[in-house]
Amino acid sequence: MSRSLVTGGTSFIGLYTVKILLERGHFVHTTVRSLKNTQKLKALSDLQNNSFKDAMAGCDIVYHIASPFLVPQQIKGGMKDCIEPALQGTQNVLQSVNETQTVKRVVLTSSIAAIYSDSADILKMKDSTLAEAYWNVTSTAADNPYSYSKTIAEREAWKMQEAQSR
């Protein structure tokens, strides 16, 4: 039986991922941001080093889905609300993966927002065609922090993958 960790297991994509994994016979660990049902949950901070290590212990596969998603009206500060949690969460998950020998595979969900934010990004693409080779270059912490957070978190994931020690 495979053991999987799904970060963000109560998110829209996370719920379906957990459901499918359970249907396929996986033993699933998950992380969530809300502790409403504390009987089955343990509080972990995604902003602290090694915060995913306990949840990841014994897992074969890690699905990193967790990332803050807020509508613009909910964002008080782009760095604090979106960018820092997305970047530090990704760094901490991948650092823990690199230190957890049982993990053999990582699936990281990103977003089309990492490729483009507005038409200015599309105009720079060959034939105005979206492709994985392109990055969103117009978003900032002040202008569309969600898209910026997805872009920098994915870029960091690729950078860490290149530098991993195993």
PDB file of C-alpha atoms in Angstrom:
ATOM      1  CA  MET A   1       0.000   0.000   0.000  1.00  0.00           C
ATOM      2  CA  SER A   2       1.384   3.389  -0.980  1.00  0.00           C
ATOM      3  CA  ARG A   3       1.607   6.143   1.589  1.00  0.00           C
ATOM      4  CA  SER A   4       0.994   9.642   0.314  1.00  0.00           C
ATOM      5  CA  LEU A   5       1.189  13.101   1.828  1.00  0.00           C
ATOM      6  CA  VAL A   6      -1.199  15.672   0.382  1.00  0.00           C
ATOM      7  CA  THR A   7      -0.443  19.221   1.529  1.00  0.00           C
ATOM      8  CA  GLY A   8      -3.586  21.329   1.487  1.00  0.00           C
ATOM      9  CA  GLY A   9      -5.869  18.301   1.758  1.00  0.00           C
ATOM     10  CA  THR A  10      -9.003  20.381   2.360  1.00  0.00           C
ATOM     11  CA  SER A  11      -8.477  22.672  -0.627  1.00  0.00           C
ATOM     12  CA  PHE A  12     -10.558  22.303  -3.801  1.00  0.00           C
ATOM     13  CA  ILE A  13      -7.927  20.214  -5.609  1.00  0.00           C
ATOM     14  CA  GLY A  14      -6.674  18.639  -2.385  1.00  0.00           C
ATOM     15  CA  LEU A  15     -10.078  17.157  -1.493  1.00  0.00           C
ATOM     16  CA  TYR A  16     -10.345  15.411  -4.856  1.00  0.00           C
ATOM     17  CA  THR A  17      -6.744  14.237  -4.676  1.00  0.00           C
ATOM     18  CA  VAL A  18      -7.275  12.713  -1.226  1.00  0.00           C
ATOM     19  CA  LYS A  19     -10.545  11.108  -2.364  1.00  0.00           C
ATOM     20  CA  ILE A  20      -8.968   9.483  -5.427  1.00  0.00           C
ATOM     21  CA  LEU A  21      -5.911   8.294  -3.501  1.00  0.00           C
ATOM     22  CA  LEU A  22      -8.113   6.690  -0.837  1.00  0.00           C
ATOM     23  CA  GLU A  23     -10.254   5.035  -3.522  1.00  0.00           C
ATOM     24  CA  ARG A  24      -7.055   3.599  -5.003  1.00  0.00           C
ATOM     25  CA  GLY A  25      -6.004   2.130  -1.679  1.00  0.00           C
ATOM     26  CA  HIS A  26      -3.408   4.673  -0.585  1.00  0.00           C
ATOM     27  CA  PHE A  27      -2.820   5.476   3.061  1.00  0.00           C
ATOM     28  CA  VAL A  28      -3.066   9.289   3.072  1.00  0.00           C
ATOM     29  CA  HIS A  29      -1.479  11.852   5.383  1.00  0.00           C
ATOM     30  CA  THR A  30      -2.609  15.421   4.819  1.00  0.00           C
ATOM     31  CA  THR A  31      -1.997  18.920   6.092  1.00  0.00           C
ATOM     32  CA  VAL A  32      -4.668  21.572   6.514  1.00  0.00           C
ATOM     33  CA  ARG A  33      -4.807  25.177   7.660  1.00  0.00           C
ATOM     34  CA  SER A  34      -7.923  24.817   9.822  1.00  0.00           C
ATOM     35  CA  LEU A  35      -8.023  22.765  13.013  1.00  0.00           C
ATOM     36  CA  LYS A  36     -11.819  22.506  13.375  1.00  0.00           C
ATOM     37  CA  ASN A  37     -11.683  18.727  13.954  1.00  0.00           C
ATOM     38  CA  THR A  38      -8.669  18.410  16.230  1.00  0.00           C
ATOM     39  CA  GLN A  39      -9.206  14.711  16.995  1.00  0.00           C
ATOM     40  CA  LYS A  40      -7.472  13.695  13.766  1.00  0.00           C
ATOM     41  CA  LEU A  41      -5.306  16.736  13.139  1.00  0.00           C
ATOM     42  CA  LYS A  42      -2.001  18.037  14.453  1.00  0.00           C
ATOM     43  CA  ALA A  43      -1.019  21.697  14.079  1.00  0.00           C
ATOM     44  CA  LEU A  44       2.038  22.298  11.872  1.00  0.00           C
ATOM     45  CA  SER A  45       3.303  25.615  10.582  1.00  0.00           C
ATOM     46  CA  ASP A  46       4.233  25.771   6.897  1.00  0.00           C
ATOM     47  CA  LEU A  47       6.532  28.702   7.634  1.00  0.00           C
ATOM     48  CA  GLN A  48       8.906  26.813   9.936  1.00  0.00           C
ATOM     49  CA  ASN A  49      11.797  24.662   8.732  1.00  0.00           C
ATOM     50  CA  ASN A  50      11.050  20.926   8.805  1.00  0.00           C
ATOM     51  CA  SER A  51       7.379  21.617   9.584  1.00  0.00           C
ATOM     52  CA  PHE A  52       6.294  18.924   7.099  1.00  0.00           C
ATOM     53  CA  LYS A  53       8.750  16.269   8.252  1.00  0.00           C
ATOM     54  CA  ASP A  54       6.401  14.495  10.696  1.00  0.00           C
ATOM     55  CA  ALA A  55       3.507  14.422   8.228  1.00  0.00           C
ATOM     56  CA  MET A  56       5.852  13.116   5.510  1.00  0.00           C
ATOM     57  CA  ALA A  57       7.411  10.313   7.577  1.00  0.00           C
ATOM     58  CA  GLY A  58       7.019   6.970   5.802  1.00  0.00           C
ATOM     59  CA  CYS A  59       5.399   8.446   2.689  1.00  0.00           C
ATOM     60  CA  ASP A  60       6.345   7.309  -0.832  1.00  0.00           C
ATOM     61  CA  ILE A  61       4.734  10.206  -2.689  1.00  0.00           C
ATOM     62  CA  VAL A  62       4.182  13.862  -1.791  1.00  0.00           C
ATOM     63  CA  TYR A  63       1.491  15.925  -3.511  1.00  0.00           C
ATOM     64  CA  HIS A  64       2.236  19.564  -2.747  1.00  0.00           C
ATOM     65  CA  ILE A  65      -1.050  21.349  -3.336  1.00  0.00           C
ATOM     66  CA  ALA A  66      -1.183  23.811  -0.424  1.00  0.00           C
ATOM     67  CA  SER A  67      -0.873  27.464  -1.338  1.00  0.00           C
ATOM     68  CA  PRO A  68      -2.795  30.497  -0.158  1.00  0.00           C
ATOM     69  CA  PHE A  69      -5.635  31.512  -2.435  1.00  0.00           C
ATOM     70  CA  LEU A  70      -7.323  34.772  -1.604  1.00  0.00           C
ATOM     71  CA  VAL A  71      -9.576  37.029  -3.615  1.00  0.00           C
ATOM     72  CA  PRO A  72      -8.126  40.536  -3.986  1.00  0.00           C
ATOM     73  CA  GLN A  73     -10.451  41.997  -1.328  1.00  0.00           C
ATOM     74  CA  GLN A  74      -9.041  39.550   1.264  1.00  0.00           C
ATOM     75  CA  ILE A  75      -5.407  40.495   0.669  1.00  0.00           C
ATOM     76  CA  LYS A  76      -4.113  43.003   3.210  1.00  0.00           C
ATOM     77  CA  GLY A  77      -0.462  42.639   2.223  1.00  0.00           C
ATOM     78  CA  GLY A  78       0.699  40.645  -0.786  1.00  0.00           C
ATOM     79  CA  MET A  79       3.995  39.545   0.743  1.00  0.00           C
ATOM     80  CA  LYS A  80       2.567  38.398   4.083  1.00  0.00           C
ATOM     81  CA  ASP A  81      -0.735  36.971   2.843  1.00  0.00           C
ATOM     82  CA  CYS A  82       0.309  35.250  -0.396  1.00  0.00           C
ATOM     83  CA  ILE A  83       3.966  35.307  -1.317  1.00  0.00           C
ATOM     84  CA  GLU A  84       5.752  34.341   1.920  1.00  0.00           C
ATOM     85  CA  PRO A  85       3.426  31.405   2.722  1.00  0.00           C
ATOM     86  CA  ALA A  86       3.571  30.072  -0.862  1.00  0.00           C
ATOM     87  CA  LEU A  87       7.339  30.365  -1.161  1.00  0.00           C
ATOM     88  CA  GLN A  88       8.234  29.208   2.357  1.00  0.00           C
ATOM     89  CA  GLY A  89       5.682  26.398   2.236  1.00  0.00           C
ATOM     90  CA  THR A  90       7.174  25.098  -1.022  1.00  0.00           C
ATOM     91  CA  GLN A  91      10.714  25.425   0.308  1.00  0.00           C
ATOM     92  CA  ASN A  92       9.826  23.582   3.510  1.00  0.00           C
ATOM     93  CA  VAL A  93       7.997  20.764   1.727  1.00  0.00           C
ATOM     94  CA  LEU A  94      10.838  20.207  -0.727  1.00  0.00           C
ATOM     95  CA  GLN A  95      13.510  20.479   1.983  1.00  0.00           C
ATOM     96  CA  SER A  96      11.661  17.802   3.956  1.00  0.00           C
ATOM     97  CA  VAL A  97      11.337  15.643   0.818  1.00  0.00           C
ATOM     98  CA  ASN A  98      15.076  15.841   0.280  1.00  0.00           C
ATOM     99  CA  GLU A  99      15.636  14.681   3.873  1.00  0.00           C
ATOM    100  CA  THR A 100      13.009  11.897   3.832  1.00  0.00           C
ATOM    101  CA  GLN A 101      14.467   8.835   2.138  1.00  0.00           C
ATOM    102  CA  THR A 102      11.122   7.056   1.756  1.00  0.00           C
ATOM    103  CA  VAL A 103       9.793   9.732  -0.625  1.00  0.00           C
ATOM    104  CA  LYS A 104      10.405   8.683  -4.224  1.00  0.00           C
ATOM    105  CA  ARG A 105       8.158  11.116  -6.100  1.00  0.00           C
ATOM    106  CA  VAL A 106       6.815  14.658  -5.750  1.00  0.00           C
ATOM    107  CA  VAL A 107       3.823  16.116  -7.561  1.00  0.00           C
ATOM    108  CA  LEU A 108       3.617  19.898  -7.292  1.00  0.00           C
ATOM    109  CA  THR A 109       0.498  21.697  -8.418  1.00  0.00           C
ATOM    110  CA  SER A 110       0.984  25.138  -9.819  1.00  0.00           C
ATOM    111  CA  SER A 111      -1.290  27.391 -11.830  1.00  0.00           C
ATOM    112  CA  ILE A 112      -1.711  28.991 -15.213  1.00  0.00           C
ATOM    113  CA  ALA A 113      -1.005  32.148 -13.184  1.00  0.00           C
ATOM    114  CA  ALA A 114       2.682  31.134 -13.145  1.00  0.00           C
ATOM    115  CA  ILE A 115       2.709  31.482 -16.942  1.00  0.00           C
ATOM    116  CA  TYR A 116       0.696  34.637 -17.396  1.00  0.00           C
ATOM    117  CA  SER A 117      -1.171  37.283 -15.474  1.00  0.00           C
ATOM    118  CA  ASP A 118      -2.431  39.583 -18.192  1.00  0.00           C
ATOM    119  CA  SER A 119      -2.245  40.163 -21.934  1.00  0.00           C
ATOM    120  CA  ALA A 120       1.195  41.797 -21.650  1.00  0.00           C
ATOM    121  CA  ASP A 121       2.606  38.359 -20.793  1.00  0.00           C
ATOM    122  CA  ILE A 122       0.829  36.711 -23.730  1.00  0.00           C
ATOM    123  CA  LEU A 123       2.120  39.290 -26.198  1.00  0.00           C
ATOM    124  CA  LYS A 124       5.688  38.176 -25.390  1.00  0.00           C
ATOM    125  CA  MET A 125       4.925  34.544 -26.258  1.00  0.00           C
ATOM    126  CA  LYS A 126       5.557  33.032 -29.678  1.00  0.00           C
ATOM    127  CA  ASP A 127       2.287  33.149 -31.609  1.00  0.00           C
ATOM    128  CA  SER A 128       0.658  34.298 -28.337  1.00  0.00           C
ATOM    129  CA  THR A 129       0.512  30.625 -27.335  1.00  0.00           C
ATOM    130  CA  LEU A 130       0.706  29.680 -23.668  1.00  0.00           C
ATOM    131  CA  ALA A 131       3.378  27.083 -22.934  1.00  0.00           C
ATOM    132  CA  GLU A 132       5.362  25.774 -19.965  1.00  0.00           C
ATOM    133  CA  ALA A 133       8.489  27.467 -21.283  1.00  0.00           C
ATOM    134  CA  TYR A 134       7.099  30.897 -20.353  1.00  0.00           C
ATOM    135  CA  TRP A 135       6.880  32.640 -17.007  1.00  0.00           C
ATOM    136  CA  ASN A 136       4.567  35.355 -15.728  1.00  0.00           C
ATOM    137  CA  VAL A 137       6.715  38.495 -15.722  1.00  0.00           C
ATOM    138  CA  THR A 138       4.089  41.152 -15.056  1.00  0.00           C
ATOM    139  CA  SER A 139       2.812  40.260 -11.569  1.00  0.00           C
ATOM    140  CA  THR A 140       4.369  41.739  -8.441  1.00  0.00           C
ATOM    141  CA  ALA A 141       3.694  41.708  -4.711  1.00  0.00           C
ATOM    142  CA  ALA A 142       1.571  44.835  -5.178  1.00  0.00           C
ATOM    143  CA  ASP A 143      -0.078  43.911  -8.496  1.00  0.00           C
ATOM    144  CA  ASN A 144      -1.662  40.447  -8.478  1.00  0.00           C
ATOM    145  CA  PRO A 145       0.211  38.891  -5.541  1.00  0.00           C
ATOM    146  CA  TYR A 146      -1.504  35.503  -5.996  1.00  0.00           C
ATOM    147  CA  SER A 147      -0.106  35.107  -9.513  1.00  0.00           C
ATOM    148  CA  TYR A 148       3.277  36.328  -8.346  1.00  0.00           C
ATOM    149  CA  SER A 149       3.266  33.830  -5.468  1.00  0.00           C
ATOM    150  CA  LYS A 150       2.542  30.939  -7.837  1.00  0.00           C
ATOM    151  CA  THR A 151       5.318  32.079 -10.168  1.00  0.00           C
ATOM    152  CA  ILE A 152       8.025  32.402  -7.545  1.00  0.00           C
ATOM    153  CA  ALA A 153       6.990  29.223  -5.699  1.00  0.00           C
ATOM    154  CA  GLU A 154       7.191  27.164  -8.894  1.00  0.00           C
ATOM    155  CA  ARG A 155      10.491  28.740  -9.916  1.00  0.00           C
ATOM    156  CA  GLU A 156      11.877  27.914  -6.470  1.00  0.00           C
ATOM    157  CA  ALA A 157      10.656  24.322  -6.779  1.00  0.00           C
ATOM    158  CA  TRP A 158      12.537  23.881 -10.065  1.00  0.00           C
ATOM    159  CA  LYS A 159      15.636  25.491  -8.551  1.00  0.00           C
ATOM    160  CA  MET A 160      15.516  23.186  -5.529  1.00  0.00           C
ATOM    161  CA  GLN A 161      14.943  20.147  -7.737  1.00  0.00           C
ATOM    162  CA  GLU A 162      18.100  20.974  -9.684  1.00  0.00           C
ATOM    163  CA  ALA A 163      20.122  21.329  -6.466  1.00  0.00           C
ATOM    164  CA  GLN A 164      18.763  18.360  -4.529  1.00  0.00           C
ATOM    165  CA  SER A 165      21.265  15.974  -3.032  1.00  0.00           C
ATOM    166  CA  ARG A 166      19.572  12.723  -3.994  1.00  0.00           C
TER     167      ARG A 166
END
